[in-house]
PDB file of C-alpha atoms and ligand atoms in Angstrom:
ATOM      1  CA  GLN A1037     -14.770   4.104 -57.990  1.00 65.00           C
ATOM      2  CA  ASP A1038     -11.771   1.723 -58.054  1.00 73.00           C
ATOM      3  CA  PRO A1039     -12.078  -0.732 -55.107  1.00 75.00           C
ATOM      4  CA  ASN A1040      -8.295  -1.329 -55.167  1.00 79.00           C
ATOM      5  CA  ARG A1041      -7.517   2.308 -54.531  1.00 86.00           C
ATOM      6  CA  TYR A1042      -7.388   3.955 -51.106  1.00 88.00           C
ATOM      7  CA  LEU A1043      -8.051   7.665 -50.773  1.00 90.00           C
ATOM      8  CA  LYS A1044      -7.789   9.853 -47.703  1.00 89.00           C
ATOM      9  CA  CYS A1045      -9.668  13.155 -47.492  1.00 92.00           C
ATOM     10  CA  GLU A1046      -8.869  16.172 -45.380  1.00 91.00           C
ATOM     11  CA  LEU A1047     -10.955  19.340 -45.006  1.00 91.00           C
ATOM     12  CA  LYS A1048      -8.913  22.493 -44.292  1.00 91.00           C
ATOM     13  CA  PRO A1049      -9.967  26.120 -43.774  1.00 91.00           C
ATOM     14  CA  PHE A1050      -9.055  28.216 -46.829  1.00 90.00           C
ATOM     15  CA  GLY A1051      -9.874  31.886 -46.230  1.00 90.00           C
ATOM     16  CA  ASP A1052     -13.677  32.001 -45.889  1.00 90.00           C
ATOM     17  CA  GLU A1053     -14.012  28.741 -47.757  1.00 91.00           C
ATOM     18  CA  LYS A1054     -13.007  25.155 -47.081  1.00 91.00           C
ATOM     19  CA  LEU A1055     -10.446  23.230 -49.087  1.00 93.00           C
ATOM     20  CA  LEU A1056     -10.921  19.494 -49.636  1.00 92.00           C
ATOM     21  CA  ILE A1057      -7.579  17.707 -50.113  1.00 93.00           C
ATOM     22  CA  ILE A1058      -7.641  14.140 -51.442  1.00 92.00           C
ATOM     23  CA  TYR A1059      -4.561  11.980 -51.016  1.00 91.00           C
ATOM     24  CA  ASP A1060      -3.966   8.729 -52.867  1.00 90.00           C
ATOM     25  CA  VAL A1061      -2.673   6.407 -50.102  1.00 90.00           C
ATOM     26  CA  THR A1062      -2.918   3.160 -52.106  1.00 91.00           C
ATOM     27  CA  ARG A1063       0.830   2.508 -51.984  1.00 90.00           C
ATOM     28  CA  LEU A1064       1.028   3.257 -48.261  1.00 89.00           C
ATOM     29  CA  GLN A1065      -1.894   0.894 -47.577  1.00 87.00           C
ATOM     30  CA  HIS A1066      -0.206  -1.755 -49.664  1.00 88.00           C
ATOM     31  CA  LEU A1067       3.092  -1.437 -47.766  1.00 90.00           C
ATOM     32  CA  GLU A1068       1.237  -1.454 -44.445  1.00 86.00           C
ATOM     33  CA  GLY A1069      -0.542  -4.659 -45.501  1.00 86.00           C
ATOM     34  CA  MET A1070       2.810  -6.262 -46.430  1.00 89.00           C
ATOM     35  CA  ARG A1071       4.288  -5.265 -43.072  1.00 88.00           C
ATOM     36  CA  ARG A1072       1.282  -6.719 -41.228  1.00 85.00           C
ATOM     37  CA  ASP A1073       1.448 -10.012 -43.144  1.00 87.00           C
ATOM     38  CA  PHE A1074       5.209 -10.261 -42.680  1.00 88.00           C
ATOM     39  CA  VAL A1075       5.007  -9.788 -38.902  1.00 88.00           C
ATOM     40  CA  ALA A1076       2.062 -12.201 -38.645  1.00 87.00           C
ATOM     41  CA  ASN A1077       3.906 -14.883 -40.671  1.00 89.00           C
ATOM     42  CA  VAL A1078       7.213 -14.523 -38.817  1.00 90.00           C
ATOM     43  CA  SER A1079       5.551 -14.725 -35.405  1.00 89.00           C
ATOM     44  CA  HIS A1080       3.498 -17.699 -36.505  1.00 88.00           C
ATOM     45  CA  GLU A1081       6.575 -19.512 -37.878  1.00 91.00           C
ATOM     46  CA  LEU A1082       8.553 -18.882 -34.688  1.00 93.00           C
ATOM     47  CA  GLY A1083       5.816 -20.306 -32.467  1.00 90.00           C
ATOM     48  CA  THR A1084       6.459 -24.021 -33.107  1.00 91.00           C
ATOM     49  CA  PRO A1085      10.287 -24.013 -32.783  1.00 93.00           C
ATOM     50  CA  LEU A1086       9.951 -22.030 -29.566  1.00 94.00           C
ATOM     51  CA  THR A1087       7.469 -24.502 -28.109  1.00 93.00           C
ATOM     52  CA  VAL A1088       9.867 -27.378 -28.904  1.00 94.00           C
ATOM     53  CA  LEU A1089      12.830 -25.502 -27.389  1.00 93.00           C
ATOM     54  CA  MET A1090      10.931 -24.674 -24.212  1.00 93.00           C
ATOM     55  CA  GLY A1091       9.755 -28.262 -23.828  1.00 92.00           C
ATOM     56  CA  TYR A1092      13.292 -29.711 -24.100  1.00 91.00           C
ATOM     57  CA  LEU A1093      14.795 -27.027 -21.869  1.00 91.00           C
ATOM     58  CA  GLU A1094      12.237 -27.833 -19.190  1.00 88.00           C
ATOM     59  CA  ASN A1095      13.023 -31.564 -19.436  1.00 87.00           C
ATOM     60  CA  PHE A1096      16.793 -31.047 -19.256  1.00 85.00           C
ATOM     61  CA  SER A1097      16.575 -28.527 -16.406  1.00 83.00           C
ATOM     62  CA  ASP A1098      14.846 -31.173 -14.295  1.00 82.00           C
ATOM     63  CA  GLN A1099      17.854 -33.560 -14.468  1.00 85.00           C
ATOM     64  CA  PRO A1100      19.216 -33.878 -10.902  1.00 85.00           C
ATOM     65  CA  ASP A1101      22.697 -35.043 -12.027  1.00 86.00           C
ATOM     66  CA  MET A1102      23.374 -32.012 -14.241  1.00 86.00           C
ATOM     67  CA  PRO A1103      26.844 -30.460 -13.637  1.00 88.00           C
ATOM     68  CA  ALA A1104      26.605 -27.162 -11.697  1.00 85.00           C
ATOM     69  CA  HIS A1105      28.294 -25.124 -14.462  1.00 85.00           C
ATOM     70  CA  TRP A1106      25.620 -26.275 -16.931  1.00 87.00           C
ATOM     71  CA  ARG A1107      22.756 -25.423 -14.639  1.00 88.00           C
ATOM     72  CA  ARG A1108      23.333 -21.663 -14.853  1.00 87.00           C
ATOM     73  CA  GLY A1109      23.482 -21.911 -18.652  1.00 89.00           C
ATOM     74  CA  PHE A1110      20.175 -23.794 -18.721  1.00 89.00           C
ATOM     75  CA  GLU A1111      18.574 -21.225 -16.432  1.00 89.00           C
ATOM     76  CA  LEU A1112      19.626 -18.394 -18.740  1.00 90.00           C
ATOM     77  CA  MET A1113      18.435 -20.269 -21.839  1.00 92.00           C
ATOM     78  CA  THR A1114      15.078 -20.952 -20.178  1.00 92.00           C
ATOM     79  CA  GLN A1115      14.647 -17.296 -19.162  1.00 91.00           C
ATOM     80  CA  GLN A1116      15.564 -15.961 -22.592  1.00 92.00           C
ATOM     81  CA  THR A1117      13.402 -18.459 -24.467  1.00 94.00           C
ATOM     82  CA  ALA A1118      10.467 -17.546 -22.238  1.00 92.00           C
ATOM     83  CA  ARG A1119      11.109 -13.872 -23.052  1.00 92.00           C
ATOM     84  CA  MET A1120      11.238 -14.607 -26.777  1.00 93.00           C
ATOM     85  CA  ASN A1121       7.995 -16.540 -26.417  1.00 94.00           C
ATOM     86  CA  ARG A1122       6.299 -13.549 -24.745  1.00 93.00           C
ATOM     87  CA  VAL A1123       7.423 -11.220 -27.555  1.00 94.00           C
ATOM     88  CA  VAL A1124       6.211 -13.673 -30.225  1.00 94.00           C
ATOM     89  CA  ASN A1125       2.849 -14.117 -28.480  1.00 93.00           C
ATOM     90  CA  ASP A1126       2.362 -10.346 -28.157  1.00 93.00           C
ATOM     91  CA  LEU A1127       3.312  -9.833 -31.832  1.00 93.00           C
ATOM     92  CA  LEU A1128       0.825 -12.525 -32.839  1.00 91.00           C
ATOM     93  CA  LEU A1129      -1.890 -10.955 -30.703  1.00 90.00           C
ATOM     94  CA  LEU A1130      -1.176  -7.527 -32.201  1.00 91.00           C
ATOM     95  CA  SER A1131      -1.337  -8.895 -35.763  1.00 89.00           C
ATOM     96  CA  ARG A1132      -4.612 -10.680 -35.020  1.00 86.00           C
ATOM     97  CA  ILE A1133      -6.139  -7.538 -33.567  1.00 87.00           C
ATOM     98  CA  GLU A1134      -5.046  -5.530 -36.608  1.00 82.00           C
ATOM     99  CA  ILE A1135      -6.401  -8.064 -39.096  1.00 78.00           C
ATOM    100  CA  GLU A1136      -9.690  -9.150 -37.487  1.00 70.00           C
ATOM    101  CA  GLU A1137     -10.973  -5.659 -37.025  1.00 62.00           C
ATOM    102  CA  THR A1138     -14.268  -6.724 -35.445  1.00 60.00           C
ATOM    103  CA  HIS A1139     -13.392  -9.959 -33.674  1.00 67.00           C
ATOM    104  CA  GLU A1140     -16.452 -11.625 -32.101  1.00 83.00           C
ATOM    105  CA  PHE A1141     -18.224  -8.695 -30.524  1.00 91.00           C
ATOM    106  CA  ASN A1142     -20.648  -9.653 -27.749  1.00 93.00           C
ATOM    107  CA  GLU A1143     -22.353  -8.102 -24.763  1.00 95.00           C
ATOM    108  CA  ILE A1144     -19.886  -7.966 -21.896  1.00 96.00           C
ATOM    109  CA  ASP A1145     -20.682  -7.874 -18.202  1.00 96.00           C
ATOM    110  CA  MET A1146     -18.044  -5.338 -17.113  1.00 97.00           C
ATOM    111  CA  THR A1147     -18.460  -6.105 -13.401  1.00 97.00           C
ATOM    112  CA  LYS A1148     -17.451  -9.692 -14.133  1.00 97.00           C
ATOM    113  CA  LEU A1149     -14.634  -8.763 -16.501  1.00 98.00           C
ATOM    114  CA  LEU A1150     -13.161  -6.150 -14.151  1.00 98.00           C
ATOM    115  CA  THR A1151     -13.377  -8.490 -11.162  1.00 98.00           C
ATOM    116  CA  HIS A1152     -11.433 -11.015 -13.209  1.00 97.00           C
ATOM    117  CA  VAL A1153      -8.819  -8.379 -14.167  1.00 98.00           C
ATOM    118  CA  TYR A1154      -8.620  -7.382 -10.475  1.00 98.00           C
ATOM    119  CA  ASP A1155      -8.129 -11.002  -9.285  1.00 97.00           C
ATOM    120  CA  ASP A1156      -5.330 -11.553 -11.839  1.00 96.00           C
ATOM    121  CA  ALA A1157      -3.739  -8.285 -10.770  1.00 97.00           C
ATOM    122  CA  GLN A1158      -3.787  -9.367  -7.123  1.00 97.00           C
ATOM    123  CA  ALA A1159      -1.936 -12.552  -8.042  1.00 96.00           C
ATOM    124  CA  TYR A1160       0.727 -10.510  -9.862  1.00 95.00           C
ATOM    125  CA  ASN A1161       0.800  -8.033  -6.953  1.00 97.00           C
ATOM    126  CA  GLN A1162       2.104 -10.573  -4.408  1.00 96.00           C
ATOM    127  CA  GLU A1163       5.710  -9.425  -4.702  1.00 93.00           C
ATOM    128  CA  TYR A1164       4.870  -5.684  -4.947  1.00 96.00           C
ATOM    129  CA  LYS A1165       2.399  -5.514  -2.047  1.00 97.00           C
ATOM    130  CA  HIS A1166       0.478  -2.516  -3.421  1.00 98.00           C
ATOM    131  CA  THR A1167      -2.986  -1.624  -2.190  1.00 98.00           C
ATOM    132  CA  ILE A1168      -5.311  -2.096  -5.160  1.00 98.00           C
ATOM    133  CA  HIS A1169      -8.875  -0.748  -5.122  1.00 98.00           C
ATOM    134  CA  LEU A1170     -11.585  -1.575  -7.628  1.00 98.00           C
ATOM    135  CA  HIS A1171     -14.421   0.982  -7.924  1.00 98.00           C
ATOM    136  CA  ILE A1172     -17.351  -0.092 -10.056  1.00 97.00           C
ATOM    137  CA  ASP A1173     -19.806   2.817 -10.116  1.00 96.00           C
ATOM    138  CA  THR A1174     -22.122   1.517 -12.817  1.00 96.00           C
ATOM    139  CA  TYR A1175     -23.486  -1.887 -13.786  1.00 95.00           C
ATOM    140  CA  ASP A1176     -23.435  -0.799 -17.439  1.00 96.00           C
ATOM    141  CA  GLY A1177     -21.635  -3.233 -19.702  1.00 96.00           C
ATOM    142  CA  LEU A1178     -20.048  -2.999 -23.122  1.00 97.00           C
ATOM    143  CA  TYR A1179     -20.552  -4.354 -26.598  1.00 96.00           C
ATOM    144  CA  GLY A1180     -17.129  -5.574 -27.630  1.00 95.00           C
ATOM    145  CA  SER A1181     -14.499  -8.269 -27.725  1.00 94.00           C
ATOM    146  CA  GLU A1182     -14.237  -9.803 -24.261  1.00 95.00           C
ATOM    147  CA  MET A1183     -10.949 -11.564 -24.968  1.00 93.00           C
ATOM    148  CA  TYR A1184      -9.182  -8.491 -26.347  1.00 94.00           C
ATOM    149  CA  LEU A1185     -10.607  -6.129 -23.730  1.00 96.00           C
ATOM    150  CA  ASN A1186      -9.536  -8.457 -20.957  1.00 96.00           C
ATOM    151  CA  SER A1187      -6.025  -8.467 -22.373  1.00 95.00           C
ATOM    152  CA  ALA A1188      -5.889  -4.675 -22.874  1.00 97.00           C
ATOM    153  CA  LEU A1189      -7.301  -3.672 -19.485  1.00 98.00           C
ATOM    154  CA  SER A1190      -5.095  -6.245 -17.707  1.00 97.00           C
ATOM    155  CA  ASN A1191      -2.074  -4.782 -19.493  1.00 97.00           C
ATOM    156  CA  LEU A1192      -2.851  -1.325 -18.092  1.00 98.00           C
ATOM    157  CA  VAL A1193      -3.298  -2.678 -14.568  1.00 98.00           C
ATOM    158  CA  ILE A1194      -0.146  -4.833 -14.714  1.00 97.00           C
ATOM    159  CA  ASN A1195       1.817  -1.778 -15.947  1.00 97.00           C
ATOM    160  CA  ALA A1196       0.535   0.257 -12.991  1.00 98.00           C
ATOM    161  CA  ILE A1197       1.793  -2.524 -10.687  1.00 97.00           C
ATOM    162  CA  LYS A1198       5.167  -2.855 -12.451  1.00 95.00           C
ATOM    163  CA  TYR A1199       5.945   0.850 -12.622  1.00 96.00           C
ATOM    164  CA  THR A1200       5.049   1.654  -9.016  1.00 97.00           C
ATOM    165  CA  PRO A1201       7.592   1.162  -6.216  1.00 96.00           C
ATOM    166  CA  LYS A1202       6.570  -1.450  -3.634  1.00 96.00           C
ATOM    167  CA  GLY A1203       3.718  -0.582  -1.290  1.00 97.00           C
ATOM    168  CA  GLY A1204       2.014   1.876  -3.663  1.00 98.00           C
ATOM    169  CA  ASN A1205      -1.652   2.668  -4.280  1.00 98.00           C
ATOM    170  CA  ILE A1206      -3.491   1.652  -7.408  1.00 98.00           C
ATOM    171  CA  SER A1207      -7.081   2.418  -8.245  1.00 98.00           C
ATOM    172  CA  ILE A1208      -9.097   0.799 -11.022  1.00 98.00           C
ATOM    173  CA  SER A1209     -12.435   2.405 -11.886  1.00 98.00           C
ATOM    174  CA  TRP A1210     -15.451   2.027 -14.170  1.00 98.00           C
ATOM    175  CA  THR A1211     -17.713   5.082 -14.126  1.00 98.00           C
ATOM    176  CA  LYS A1212     -20.564   6.564 -16.117  1.00 96.00           C
ATOM    177  CA  THR A1213     -19.979   9.847 -17.961  1.00 96.00           C
ATOM    178  CA  LEU A1214     -22.092  11.902 -20.354  1.00 95.00           C
ATOM    179  CA  GLU A1215     -20.290  10.467 -23.394  1.00 95.00           C
ATOM    180  CA  GLY A1216     -20.303   6.815 -22.271  1.00 96.00           C
ATOM    181  CA  CYS A1217     -18.399   4.883 -19.608  1.00 97.00           C
ATOM    182  CA  ARG A1218     -14.858   5.557 -18.471  1.00 98.00           C
ATOM    183  CA  PHE A1219     -12.261   2.959 -17.518  1.00 98.00           C
ATOM    184  CA  ALA A1220      -9.266   4.289 -15.585  1.00 98.00           C
ATOM    185  CA  VAL A1221      -6.197   2.986 -13.774  1.00 98.00           C
ATOM    186  CA  GLU A1222      -4.425   5.400 -11.487  1.00 98.00           C
ATOM    187  CA  ASP A1223      -1.104   4.748  -9.771  1.00 98.00           C
ATOM    188  CA  ASN A1224       1.293   6.698  -7.588  1.00 98.00           C
ATOM    189  CA  GLY A1225       4.306   5.218  -9.324  1.00 97.00           C
ATOM    190  CA  ILE A1226       7.398   6.462 -11.136  1.00 96.00           C
ATOM    191  CA  GLY A1227       5.393   8.524 -13.667  1.00 97.00           C
ATOM    192  CA  ILE A1228       6.499   9.447 -17.183  1.00 97.00           C
ATOM    193  CA  ALA A1229       8.303  12.575 -18.397  1.00 96.00           C
ATOM    194  CA  PRO A1230       6.222  14.643 -20.889  1.00 96.00           C
ATOM    195  CA  GLN A1231       8.525  14.048 -23.886  1.00 95.00           C
ATOM    196  CA  HIS A1232       7.705  10.301 -23.853  1.00 96.00           C
ATOM    197  CA  LEU A1233       3.922  10.554 -23.597  1.00 96.00           C
ATOM    198  CA  THR A1234       3.086  10.766 -27.308  1.00 94.00           C
ATOM    199  CA  ARG A1235       5.356   7.826 -28.208  1.00 96.00           C
ATOM    200  CA  LEU A1236       4.333   5.277 -25.552  1.00 96.00           C
ATOM    201  CA  THR A1237       1.905   3.378 -27.791  1.00 96.00           C
ATOM    202  CA  GLU A1238       4.532   2.766 -30.500  1.00 95.00           C
ATOM    203  CA  ARG A1239       5.706  -0.829 -30.747  1.00 93.00           C
ATOM    204  CA  PHE A1240       8.781  -1.489 -28.583  1.00 92.00           C
ATOM    205  CA  TYR A1241       8.927   2.074 -27.249  1.00 94.00           C
ATOM    206  CA  ARG A1242      10.016   2.092 -23.615  1.00 92.00           C
ATOM    207  CA  VAL A1243      11.097   4.892 -21.320  1.00 93.00           C
ATOM    208  CA  ASP A1244      13.630   2.636 -19.618  1.00 89.00           C
ATOM    209  CA  SER A1245      14.221  -0.588 -21.526  1.00 82.00           C
ATOM    210  CA  GLY A1246      16.313  -2.132 -18.723  1.00 81.00           C
ATOM    211  CA  ARG A1247      13.498  -1.777 -16.210  1.00 77.00           C
ATOM    212  CA  SER A1248      10.899  -2.981 -18.699  1.00 77.00           C
ATOM    213  CA  ARG A1249      12.912  -6.148 -19.467  1.00 76.00           C
ATOM    214  CA  GLU A1250      13.564  -6.802 -15.784  1.00 80.00           C
ATOM    215  CA  THR A1251       9.823  -6.847 -15.146  1.00 82.00           C
ATOM    216  CA  GLY A1252       9.180  -9.169 -18.093  1.00 81.00           C
ATOM    217  CA  GLY A1253       7.834  -6.458 -20.430  1.00 86.00           C
ATOM    218  CA  THR A1254       7.839  -6.857 -24.210  1.00 91.00           C
ATOM    219  CA  GLY A1255       7.327  -3.189 -25.084  1.00 93.00           C
ATOM    220  CA  LEU A1256       4.188  -4.158 -27.023  1.00 95.00           C
ATOM    221  CA  GLY A1257       1.578  -3.831 -24.272  1.00 96.00           C
ATOM    222  CA  LEU A1258       0.447  -0.268 -24.945  1.00 97.00           C
ATOM    223  CA  ALA A1259       0.423  -0.854 -28.727  1.00 96.00           C
ATOM    224  CA  ILE A1260      -2.016  -3.725 -28.056  1.00 96.00           C
ATOM    225  CA  VAL A1261      -4.081  -1.510 -25.727  1.00 97.00           C
ATOM    226  CA  LYS A1262      -4.300   1.269 -28.325  1.00 96.00           C
ATOM    227  CA  HIS A1263      -5.501  -1.111 -31.059  1.00 94.00           C
ATOM    228  CA  VAL A1264      -8.082  -2.830 -28.855  1.00 95.00           C
ATOM    229  CA  LEU A1265      -9.486   0.520 -27.700  1.00 96.00           C
ATOM    230  CA  TYR A1266      -9.565   1.779 -31.286  1.00 94.00           C
ATOM    231  CA  GLN A1267     -11.750  -1.218 -32.240  1.00 93.00           C
ATOM    232  CA  HIS A1268     -14.239   0.024 -29.626  1.00 95.00           C
ATOM    233  CA  GLU A1269     -13.932   3.664 -30.737  1.00 95.00           C
ATOM    234  CA  ALA A1270     -12.239   4.578 -27.466  1.00 97.00           C
ATOM    235  CA  HIS A1271      -8.980   6.502 -27.191  1.00 95.00           C
ATOM    236  CA  LEU A1272      -6.250   6.005 -24.653  1.00 97.00           C
ATOM    237  CA  GLN A1273      -5.594   9.073 -22.507  1.00 98.00           C
ATOM    238  CA  ILE A1274      -2.390   9.273 -20.510  1.00 98.00           C
ATOM    239  CA  GLU A1275      -1.873  11.799 -17.749  1.00 98.00           C
ATOM    240  CA  SER A1276       1.358  11.515 -15.863  1.00 98.00           C
ATOM    241  CA  ILE A1277       3.777  13.438 -13.683  1.00 97.00           C
ATOM    242  CA  GLU A1278       7.268  12.049 -13.272  1.00 97.00           C
ATOM    243  CA  GLY A1279       7.845  10.905  -9.707  1.00 96.00           C
ATOM    244  CA  VAL A1280       4.166  11.377  -8.785  1.00 98.00           C
ATOM    245  CA  GLY A1281       2.152   8.874 -10.793  1.00 98.00           C
ATOM    246  CA  SER A1282       0.092   8.158 -13.879  1.00 98.00           C
ATOM    247  CA  THR A1283      -3.514   7.726 -14.963  1.00 98.00           C
ATOM    248  CA  PHE A1284      -4.324   5.682 -18.066  1.00 98.00           C
ATOM    249  CA  SER A1285      -7.958   6.004 -19.094  1.00 98.00           C
ATOM    250  CA  ALA A1286     -10.419   5.602 -21.949  1.00 98.00           C
ATOM    251  CA  VAL A1287     -14.038   6.595 -22.490  1.00 98.00           C
ATOM    252  CA  PHE A1288     -16.114   4.000 -24.349  1.00 97.00           C
ATOM    253  CA  PRO A1289     -18.758   5.905 -26.351  1.00 97.00           C
ATOM    254  CA  ASN A1290     -22.491   5.444 -25.697  1.00 96.00           C
ATOM    255  CA  ASN A1291     -23.069   3.311 -28.815  1.00 95.00           C
ATOM    256  CA  TYR A1292     -20.836   0.603 -27.271  1.00 95.00           C
ATOM    257  CA  ILE A1293     -22.505   0.779 -23.836  1.00 95.00           C
ATOM    258  CA  ARG A1294     -25.114  -1.820 -22.882  1.00 92.00           C
ATOM    259  CA  SER A1295     -27.214  -0.458 -20.048  1.00 88.00           C
ATOM    260  CA  ALA A1296     -27.811  -2.740 -17.112  1.00 76.00           C
ATOM    261  CA  VAL A1297     -31.458  -3.752 -16.653  1.00 65.00           C
ATOM    262  CA  ILE A1298     -32.322  -3.466 -12.959  1.00 60.00           C
ATOM    263  CA  ASN A1299     -35.315  -5.654 -11.980  1.00 55.00           C
TER     264      ASN A1299
HETATM  265  P1  ADP B1041       6.408  -2.788 -21.387  1.00 89.12           P
HETATM  266  O1  ADP B1041       6.302  -4.205 -21.782  1.00 89.12           O
HETATM  267  O2  ADP B1041       7.797  -2.233 -21.525  1.00 89.12           O
HETATM  268  O3  ADP B1041       5.771  -2.486 -20.071  1.00 89.12           O
HETATM  269  P2  ADP B1041       4.286  -1.209 -22.616  1.00 89.12           P
HETATM  270  O4  ADP B1041       3.991  -0.998 -24.071  1.00 89.12           O
HETATM  271  O5  ADP B1041       3.217  -1.795 -21.790  1.00 89.12           O
HETATM  272  O6  ADP B1041       5.614  -2.029 -22.567  1.00 89.12           O
HETATM  273  O7  ADP B1041       4.646   0.213 -22.015  1.00 89.12           O
HETATM  274  C1  ADP B1041       5.597   1.043 -22.694  1.00 89.12           C
HETATM  275  C2  ADP B1041       6.374   1.878 -21.697  1.00 89.12           C
HETATM  276  O8  ADP B1041       5.515   2.833 -21.077  1.00 89.12           O
HETATM  277  C3  ADP B1041       6.980   1.076 -20.548  1.00 89.12           C
HETATM  278  O9  ADP B1041       8.214   0.497 -20.901  1.00 89.12           O
HETATM  279  C4  ADP B1041       7.124   2.159 -19.472  1.00 89.12           C
HETATM  280  O10 ADP B1041       8.318   2.878 -19.690  1.00 89.12           O
HETATM  281  C5  ADP B1041       5.938   3.093 -19.755  1.00 89.12           C
HETATM  282  N1  ADP B1041       4.794   2.865 -18.845  1.00 89.12           N
HETATM  283  C6  ADP B1041       3.679   2.135 -19.118  1.00 89.12           C
HETATM  284  N2  ADP B1041       2.816   2.168 -18.084  1.00 89.12           N
HETATM  285  C7  ADP B1041       3.379   2.932 -17.136  1.00 89.12           C
HETATM  286  C8  ADP B1041       2.989   3.377 -15.819  1.00 89.12           C
HETATM  287  N3  ADP B1041       1.809   3.025 -15.274  1.00 89.12           N
HETATM  288  N4  ADP B1041       3.849   4.180 -15.136  1.00 89.12           N
HETATM  289  C9  ADP B1041       5.040   4.555 -15.662  1.00 89.12           C
HETATM  290  N5  ADP B1041       5.472   4.182 -16.896  1.00 89.12           N
HETATM  291  C10 ADP B1041       4.657   3.388 -17.627  1.00 89.12           C
END
């Protein structure tokens, strides 16, 4: 009855009967809300100083008469500020996704969105030289947030590129299933050992933080993916064998699918 109280119910087997357990999670919800606001405020506050820093660093780095021993220092400052900026932007994106639970949902042409994700991936792929295939087996689209989905699906594809040794094979697919439509990215990269699989979507969790940093990762990508998929009632599935490769996939349920009208 009390709108300020949050309750969580769980139904458990109890002999031949069922037992309904009700938890009062008001305090937990409250703390979670404080954490969300804190992260959103900090990332927002850091945005402006970082923009100023990056602007000045760029100006100074362009000076032709800069002493050689300063140049290296400026390069490092520029790299690290850019890294900080990526972390802040990802934290901001994550907070926005968490707060605006149903951000501007529209009908999305998945062929267009996936072609866009594929083109971006090819640009990123220049230094890795992987073979990337895009298989679109259905013209069915989605009802969802185009901006967030673009970001989430790109994250999965960029990860496949980053965590696959040069010259690998990556396949992106969009297929129809009984339950809805399935998006999948398959790579023949470094793979992930089983003990890490359940923790990958935690913020800042990385299997190898050195490698992740080297490739410009923030450790927030899969947390973003999980939240975006959750908004569309889809769940991230990860299948992986260390040294063989990984498949990241999600089935979008039928109520989010917009069937293509063929004339
Ligand atoms: P990051 O910015 O570190 O890439 P993510 O949240 O996107 O952060 O991913 C978390 C971790 O999951 C990565 O650091 C990496 O260890 C692992 N990972 C993600 N995608 C793949 C993949 N396709 N193959 C192997 N490992 C992966």
